[in-house]
Tab-separated table of C-alpha atoms and ligand atoms in Angstrom:
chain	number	residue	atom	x	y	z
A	25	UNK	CA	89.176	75.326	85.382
A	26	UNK	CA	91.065	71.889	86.162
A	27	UNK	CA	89.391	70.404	89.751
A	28	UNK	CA	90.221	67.130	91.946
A	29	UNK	CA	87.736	65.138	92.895
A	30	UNK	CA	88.939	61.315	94.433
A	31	UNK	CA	92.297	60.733	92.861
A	32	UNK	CA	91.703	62.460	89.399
A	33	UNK	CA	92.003	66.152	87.915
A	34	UNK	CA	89.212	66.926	85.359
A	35	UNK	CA	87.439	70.127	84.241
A	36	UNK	CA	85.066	71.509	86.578
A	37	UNK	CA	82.176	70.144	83.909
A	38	UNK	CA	83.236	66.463	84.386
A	39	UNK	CA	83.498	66.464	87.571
A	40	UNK	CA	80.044	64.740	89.177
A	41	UNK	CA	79.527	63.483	93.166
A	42	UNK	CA	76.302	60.706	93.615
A	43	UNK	CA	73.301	62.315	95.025
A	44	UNK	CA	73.881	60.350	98.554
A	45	UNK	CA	77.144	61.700	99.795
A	46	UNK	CA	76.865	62.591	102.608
A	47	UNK	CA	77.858	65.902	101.997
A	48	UNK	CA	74.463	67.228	100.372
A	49	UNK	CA	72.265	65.197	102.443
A	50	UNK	CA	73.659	66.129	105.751
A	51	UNK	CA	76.295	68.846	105.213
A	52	UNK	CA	78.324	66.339	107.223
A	53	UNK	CA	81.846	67.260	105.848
A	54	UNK	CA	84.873	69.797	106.742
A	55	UNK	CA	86.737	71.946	103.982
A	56	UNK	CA	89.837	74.473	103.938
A	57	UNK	CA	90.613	77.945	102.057
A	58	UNK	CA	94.438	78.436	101.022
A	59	UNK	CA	95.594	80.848	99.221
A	60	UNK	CA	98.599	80.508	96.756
A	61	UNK	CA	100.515	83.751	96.025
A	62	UNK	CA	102.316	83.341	92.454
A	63	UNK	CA	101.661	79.860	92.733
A	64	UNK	CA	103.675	79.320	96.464
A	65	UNK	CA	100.763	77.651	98.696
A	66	UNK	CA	100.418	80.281	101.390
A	67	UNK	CA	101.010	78.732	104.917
A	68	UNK	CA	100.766	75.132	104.078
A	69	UNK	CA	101.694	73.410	106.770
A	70	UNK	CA	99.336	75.637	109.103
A	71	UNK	CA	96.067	75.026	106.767
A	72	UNK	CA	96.866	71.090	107.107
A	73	UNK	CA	97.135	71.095	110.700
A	74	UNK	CA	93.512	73.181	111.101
A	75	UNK	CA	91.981	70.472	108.590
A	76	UNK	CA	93.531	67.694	110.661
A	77	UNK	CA	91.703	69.454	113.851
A	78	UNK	CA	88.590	69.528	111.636
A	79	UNK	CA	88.722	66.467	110.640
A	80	UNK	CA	89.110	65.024	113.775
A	81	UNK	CA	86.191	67.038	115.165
A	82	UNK	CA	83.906	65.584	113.060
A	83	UNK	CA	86.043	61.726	113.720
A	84	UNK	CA	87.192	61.123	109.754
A	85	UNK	CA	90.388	59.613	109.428
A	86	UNK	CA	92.378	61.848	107.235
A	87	UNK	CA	92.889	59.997	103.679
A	88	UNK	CA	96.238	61.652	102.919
A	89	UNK	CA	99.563	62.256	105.319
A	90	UNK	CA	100.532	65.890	104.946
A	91	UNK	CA	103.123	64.859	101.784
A	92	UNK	CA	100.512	63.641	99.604
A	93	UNK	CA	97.976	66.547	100.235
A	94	UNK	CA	101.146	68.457	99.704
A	95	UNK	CA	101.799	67.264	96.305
A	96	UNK	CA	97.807	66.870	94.757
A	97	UNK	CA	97.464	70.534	95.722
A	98	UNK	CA	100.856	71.731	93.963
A	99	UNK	CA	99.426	69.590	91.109
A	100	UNK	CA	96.449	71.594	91.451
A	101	UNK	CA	97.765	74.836	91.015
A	102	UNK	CA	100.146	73.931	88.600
A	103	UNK	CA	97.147	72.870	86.265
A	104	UNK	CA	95.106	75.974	86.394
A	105	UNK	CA	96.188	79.620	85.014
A	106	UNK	CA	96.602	82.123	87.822
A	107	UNK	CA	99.634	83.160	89.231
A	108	UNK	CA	97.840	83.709	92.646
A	109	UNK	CA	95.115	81.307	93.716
A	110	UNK	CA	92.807	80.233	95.946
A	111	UNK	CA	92.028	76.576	96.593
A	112	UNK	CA	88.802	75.167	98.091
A	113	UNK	CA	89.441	71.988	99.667
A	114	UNK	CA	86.139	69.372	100.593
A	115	UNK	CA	86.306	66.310	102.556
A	116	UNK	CA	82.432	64.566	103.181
A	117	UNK	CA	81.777	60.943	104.858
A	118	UNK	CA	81.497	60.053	101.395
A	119	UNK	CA	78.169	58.194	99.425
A	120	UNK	CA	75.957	55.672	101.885
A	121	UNK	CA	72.621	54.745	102.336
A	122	UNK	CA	70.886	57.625	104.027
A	123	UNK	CA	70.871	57.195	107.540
A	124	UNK	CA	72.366	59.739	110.170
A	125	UNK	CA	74.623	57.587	112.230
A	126	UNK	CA	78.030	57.065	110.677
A	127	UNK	CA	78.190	54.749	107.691
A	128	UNK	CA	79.096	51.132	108.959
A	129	UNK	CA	81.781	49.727	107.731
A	130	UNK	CA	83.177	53.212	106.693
A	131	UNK	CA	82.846	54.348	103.059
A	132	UNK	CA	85.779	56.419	101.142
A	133	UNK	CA	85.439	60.475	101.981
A	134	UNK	CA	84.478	62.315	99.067
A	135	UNK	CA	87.314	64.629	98.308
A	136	UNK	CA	87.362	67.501	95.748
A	137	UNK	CA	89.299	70.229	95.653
A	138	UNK	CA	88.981	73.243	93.384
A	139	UNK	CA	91.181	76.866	92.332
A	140	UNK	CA	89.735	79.546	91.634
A	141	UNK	CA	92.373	82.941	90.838
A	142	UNK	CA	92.422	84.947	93.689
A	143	UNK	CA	91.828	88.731	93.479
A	144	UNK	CA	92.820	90.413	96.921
A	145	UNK	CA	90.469	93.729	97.531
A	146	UNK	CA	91.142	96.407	94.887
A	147	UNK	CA	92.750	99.905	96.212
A	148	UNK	CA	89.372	101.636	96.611
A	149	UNK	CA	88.274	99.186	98.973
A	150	UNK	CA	91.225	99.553	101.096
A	151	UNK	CA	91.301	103.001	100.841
A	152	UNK	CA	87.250	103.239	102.054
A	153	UNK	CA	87.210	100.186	104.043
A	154	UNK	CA	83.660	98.105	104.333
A	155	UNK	CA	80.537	98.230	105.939
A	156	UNK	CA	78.941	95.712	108.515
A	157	UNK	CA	76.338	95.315	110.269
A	158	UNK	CA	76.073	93.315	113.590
A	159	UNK	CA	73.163	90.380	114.626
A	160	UNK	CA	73.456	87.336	117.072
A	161	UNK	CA	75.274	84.409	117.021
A	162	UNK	CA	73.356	81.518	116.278
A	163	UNK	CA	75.427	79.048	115.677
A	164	UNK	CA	76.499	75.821	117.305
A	165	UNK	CA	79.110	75.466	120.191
A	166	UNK	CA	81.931	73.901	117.504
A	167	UNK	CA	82.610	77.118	115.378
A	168	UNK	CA	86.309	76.019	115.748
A	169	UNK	CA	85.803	72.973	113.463
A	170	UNK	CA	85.547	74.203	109.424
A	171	UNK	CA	82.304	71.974	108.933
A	172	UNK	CA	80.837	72.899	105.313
A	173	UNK	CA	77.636	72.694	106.930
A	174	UNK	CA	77.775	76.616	106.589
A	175	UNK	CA	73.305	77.251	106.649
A	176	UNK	CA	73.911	79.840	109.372
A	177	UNK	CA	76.590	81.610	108.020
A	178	UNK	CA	74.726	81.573	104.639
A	179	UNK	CA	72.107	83.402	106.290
A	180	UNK	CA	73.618	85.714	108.608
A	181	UNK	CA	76.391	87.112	105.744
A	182	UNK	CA	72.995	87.644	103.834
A	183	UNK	CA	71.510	90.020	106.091
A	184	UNK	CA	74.752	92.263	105.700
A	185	UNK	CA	74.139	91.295	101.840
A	186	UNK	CA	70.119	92.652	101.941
A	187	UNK	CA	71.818	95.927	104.676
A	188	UNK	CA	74.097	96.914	101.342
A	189	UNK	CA	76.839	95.674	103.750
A	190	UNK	CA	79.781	93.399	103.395
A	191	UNK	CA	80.187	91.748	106.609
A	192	UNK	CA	78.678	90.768	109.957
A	193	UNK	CA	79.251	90.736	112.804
A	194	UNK	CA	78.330	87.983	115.323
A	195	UNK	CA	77.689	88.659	118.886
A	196	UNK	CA	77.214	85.689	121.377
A	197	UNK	CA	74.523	85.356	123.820
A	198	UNK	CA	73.945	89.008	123.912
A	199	UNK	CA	77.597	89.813	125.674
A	200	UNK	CA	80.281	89.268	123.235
A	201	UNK	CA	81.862	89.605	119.849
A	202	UNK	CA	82.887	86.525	118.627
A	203	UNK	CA	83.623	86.952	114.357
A	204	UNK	CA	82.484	87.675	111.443
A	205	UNK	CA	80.033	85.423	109.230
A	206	UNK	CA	82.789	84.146	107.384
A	207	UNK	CA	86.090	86.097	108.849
A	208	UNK	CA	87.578	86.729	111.736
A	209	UNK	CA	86.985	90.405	113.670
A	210	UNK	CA	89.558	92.573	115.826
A	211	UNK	CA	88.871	95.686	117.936
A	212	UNK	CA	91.527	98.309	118.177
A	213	UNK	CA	91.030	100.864	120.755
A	214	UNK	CA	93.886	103.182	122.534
A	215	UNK	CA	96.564	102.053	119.850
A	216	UNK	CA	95.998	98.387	121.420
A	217	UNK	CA	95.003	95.158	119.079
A	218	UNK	CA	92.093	92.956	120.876
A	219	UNK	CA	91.255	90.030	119.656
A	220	UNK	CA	89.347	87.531	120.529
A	221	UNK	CA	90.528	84.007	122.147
A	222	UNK	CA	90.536	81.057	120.159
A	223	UNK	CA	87.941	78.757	121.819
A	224	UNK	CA	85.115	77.585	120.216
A	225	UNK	CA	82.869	80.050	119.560
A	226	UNK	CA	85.356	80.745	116.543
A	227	UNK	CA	86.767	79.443	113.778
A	228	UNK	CA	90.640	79.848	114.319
A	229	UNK	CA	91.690	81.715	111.536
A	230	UNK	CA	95.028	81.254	109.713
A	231	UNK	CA	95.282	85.261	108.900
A	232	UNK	CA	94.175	85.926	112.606
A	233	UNK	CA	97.631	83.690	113.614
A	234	UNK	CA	99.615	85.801	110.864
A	235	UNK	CA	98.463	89.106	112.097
A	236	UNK	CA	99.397	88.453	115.386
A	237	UNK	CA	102.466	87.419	114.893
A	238	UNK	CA	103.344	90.094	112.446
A	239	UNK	CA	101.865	92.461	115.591
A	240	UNK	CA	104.385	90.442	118.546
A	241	UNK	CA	107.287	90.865	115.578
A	242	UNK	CA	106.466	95.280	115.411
A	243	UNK	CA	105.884	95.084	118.725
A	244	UNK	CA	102.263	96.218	118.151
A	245	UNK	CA	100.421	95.911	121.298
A	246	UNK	CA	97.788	93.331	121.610
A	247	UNK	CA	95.350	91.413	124.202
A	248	UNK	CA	93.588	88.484	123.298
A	249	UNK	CA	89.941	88.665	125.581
A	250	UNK	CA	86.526	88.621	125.196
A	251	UNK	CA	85.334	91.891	123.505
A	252	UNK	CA	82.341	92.719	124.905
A	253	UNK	CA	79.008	93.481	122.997
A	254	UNK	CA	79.097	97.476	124.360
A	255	UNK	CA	82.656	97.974	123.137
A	256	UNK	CA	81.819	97.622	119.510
A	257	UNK	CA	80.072	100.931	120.120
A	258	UNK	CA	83.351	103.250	120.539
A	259	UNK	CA	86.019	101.040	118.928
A	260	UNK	CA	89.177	103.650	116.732
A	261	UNK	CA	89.337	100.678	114.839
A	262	UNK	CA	87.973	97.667	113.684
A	263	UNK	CA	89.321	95.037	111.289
A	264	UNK	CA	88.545	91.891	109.144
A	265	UNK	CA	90.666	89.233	108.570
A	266	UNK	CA	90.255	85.951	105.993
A	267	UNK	CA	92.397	84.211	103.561
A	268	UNK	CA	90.678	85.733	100.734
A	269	UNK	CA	90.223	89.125	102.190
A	270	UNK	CA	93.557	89.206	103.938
A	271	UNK	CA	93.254	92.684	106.460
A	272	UNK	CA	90.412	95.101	105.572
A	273	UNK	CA	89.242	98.234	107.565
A	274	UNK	CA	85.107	97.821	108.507
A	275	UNK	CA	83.976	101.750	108.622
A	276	UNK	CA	80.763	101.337	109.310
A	277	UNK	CA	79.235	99.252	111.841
A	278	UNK	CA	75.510	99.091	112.064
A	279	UNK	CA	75.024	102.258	110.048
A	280	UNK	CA	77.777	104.047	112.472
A	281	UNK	CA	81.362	105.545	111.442
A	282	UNK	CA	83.691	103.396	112.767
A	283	UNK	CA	85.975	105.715	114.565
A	284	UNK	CA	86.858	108.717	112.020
A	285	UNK	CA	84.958	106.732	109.693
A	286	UNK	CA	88.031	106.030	107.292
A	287	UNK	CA	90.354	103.171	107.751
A	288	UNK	CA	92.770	104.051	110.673
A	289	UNK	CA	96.819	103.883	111.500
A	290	UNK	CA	96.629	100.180	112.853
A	291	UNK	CA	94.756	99.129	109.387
A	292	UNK	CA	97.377	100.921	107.257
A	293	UNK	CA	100.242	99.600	109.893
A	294	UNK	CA	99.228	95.868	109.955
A	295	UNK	CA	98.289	96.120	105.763
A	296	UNK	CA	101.569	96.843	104.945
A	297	UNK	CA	103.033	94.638	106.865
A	298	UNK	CA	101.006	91.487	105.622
A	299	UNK	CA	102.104	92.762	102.162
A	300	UNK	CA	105.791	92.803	103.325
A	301	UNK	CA	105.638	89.586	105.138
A	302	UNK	CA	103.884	87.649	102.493
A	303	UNK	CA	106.750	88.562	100.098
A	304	UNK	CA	109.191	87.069	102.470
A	305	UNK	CA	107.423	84.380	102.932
A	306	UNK	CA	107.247	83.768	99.310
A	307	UNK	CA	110.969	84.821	98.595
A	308	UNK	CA	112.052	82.525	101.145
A	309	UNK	CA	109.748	79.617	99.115
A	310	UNK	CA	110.938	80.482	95.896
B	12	PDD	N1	86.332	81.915	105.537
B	12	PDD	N2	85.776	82.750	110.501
B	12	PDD	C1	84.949	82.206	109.594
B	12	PDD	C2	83.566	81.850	110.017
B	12	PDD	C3	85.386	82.006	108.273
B	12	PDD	O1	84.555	81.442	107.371
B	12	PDD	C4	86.712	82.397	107.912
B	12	PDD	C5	87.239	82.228	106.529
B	12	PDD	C6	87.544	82.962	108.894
B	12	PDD	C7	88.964	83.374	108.606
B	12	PDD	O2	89.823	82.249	108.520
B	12	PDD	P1	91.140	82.270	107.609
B	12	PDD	O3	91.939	83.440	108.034
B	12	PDD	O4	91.812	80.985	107.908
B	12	PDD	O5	90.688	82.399	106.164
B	12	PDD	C8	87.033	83.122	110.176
B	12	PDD	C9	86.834	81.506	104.250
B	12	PDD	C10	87.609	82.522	103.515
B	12	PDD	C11	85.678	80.877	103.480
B	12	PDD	O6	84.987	80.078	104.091
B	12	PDD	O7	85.510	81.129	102.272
């Protein structure tokens, strides 16, 4: 596996980051998960903007226009072996003496970036859908920024891990849905698509974006509102979405069938309709 880290590509073995970035001592970075679908970088110019947002959330000055992150990434894929991908892109404050407060003067970020193939879920799983479980949110207020300081996330995809589960789901203050541990979540009930508004309680997803715009283009209905806590008890439906994971039918919530308990007619609906529109996109690309 070829990797970038700070202006070279090496073998994952080579590649080696000081014990002081800041990135292990504090977690104090951002990163980004695209996906590259026979080699054509999936939504590029959305995935830079949403690491341009992150990266101003956490006030680091970008080290790359959109052109040059454009061509180390092509680089990137071009250098390891899969047809599709998935790249893992890390920006920390880069190495300084340990002290919270911002290095002064600035140091270089740390950047490495890594691609790994990328397997989308296999027919069985589509065809049963995944379990989840639910617990509270509690995270920070800035779940819109992509910060790789992830410890909560770690912990709370666990507990679906230790339930024999796949996924859970986060639920704010007691009242609301807001996503999954590490995906975004959307209720479907009466043939209508809720999801959730982008604010930040949320990280805003690039698949969450595709699927509704695949939904506006079918003229599937949707609402974006809060989804309260007590309407994950009678949902039809209920869906995950993530750049690895693309659409996925959760069956089970909480040891519950999910509707009839088998993945339902919006799942099907909006999975074939990612599948269709990520071969036009990728036609159109090619
Ligand atoms: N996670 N919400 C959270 C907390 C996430 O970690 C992710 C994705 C999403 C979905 O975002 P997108 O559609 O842009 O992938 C929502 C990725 C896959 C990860 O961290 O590995």
């Amino acid at each position: 596996m070829t990797v970038y880290l700070n202006g070279q590509f090496m073998p994952i073995e080579e590649a080696r980051i000081p014990v002081l970035d800041r990135g292990f001592i504090f977690g104090d970075g951002i990163y980004e998960v695209i996906p590259a679908y026979s080699r054509h970088v999936f939504r590029l110019t959305e995935h830079l903007r949403r690491l341009q947002y992150s990266l101003d959330g956490i006030r680091l000055p970008n080290p790359h226009s959109n052109q040059e992150w454009t061509g180390i990434i092509n680089d990137l894929i071009k250098r390891n072996e899969a047809e599709d991908q998935y790249i893992y892109l890390h920006i920390t404050r880069g190495v300084a003496k340990r002290d919270h407060a911002f290095p002064n003067p600035l140091v270089q970020p740390t950047i490495f970036i890594m691609s790994s193939p990328l397997v989308t879920p296999p027919v069985e799983l589509l065809a049963s859908g995944v379990r989840a479980i639910t617990a509270p949110d509690n995270r920070w207020l800035r779940c819109d920024i992509k910060a790789t300081s992830l410890l909560p996330n770690v912990l709370l995809r666990q507990m679906a891990i230790d339930a024999g589960c796949s996924e859970t789901i986060l639920i704010r203050d007691n009242e609301f849905m807001t996503e999954g541990a590490a995906s975004n979540i959307f209720l479907v009930k009466n043939d209508v698509l809720l999801a959730p508004p982008k604010d930040h309680f949320m990280l805003p997803g690039i698949t969450y974006d595709v699927i509704l715009e695949i939904a506006t283009t079918n003229n599937i209905r949707y609402e974006i509102r809060r989804i309260g806590k007590e309407e994950l008890s009678s949902p039809d439906e209920l869906l995950l979405t993530s750049s690895t994971k693309e659409v996925l039918a959760i069956t089970t919530l909480d040891n519950q069938p999910v509707g009839s308990g088998k993945p339902g007619a919006m799942f099907t609906r909006l999975h074939k309709l990612y599948q269709d529109y990520k071969q036009d996109v990728m036609r159109k690309t090619s």
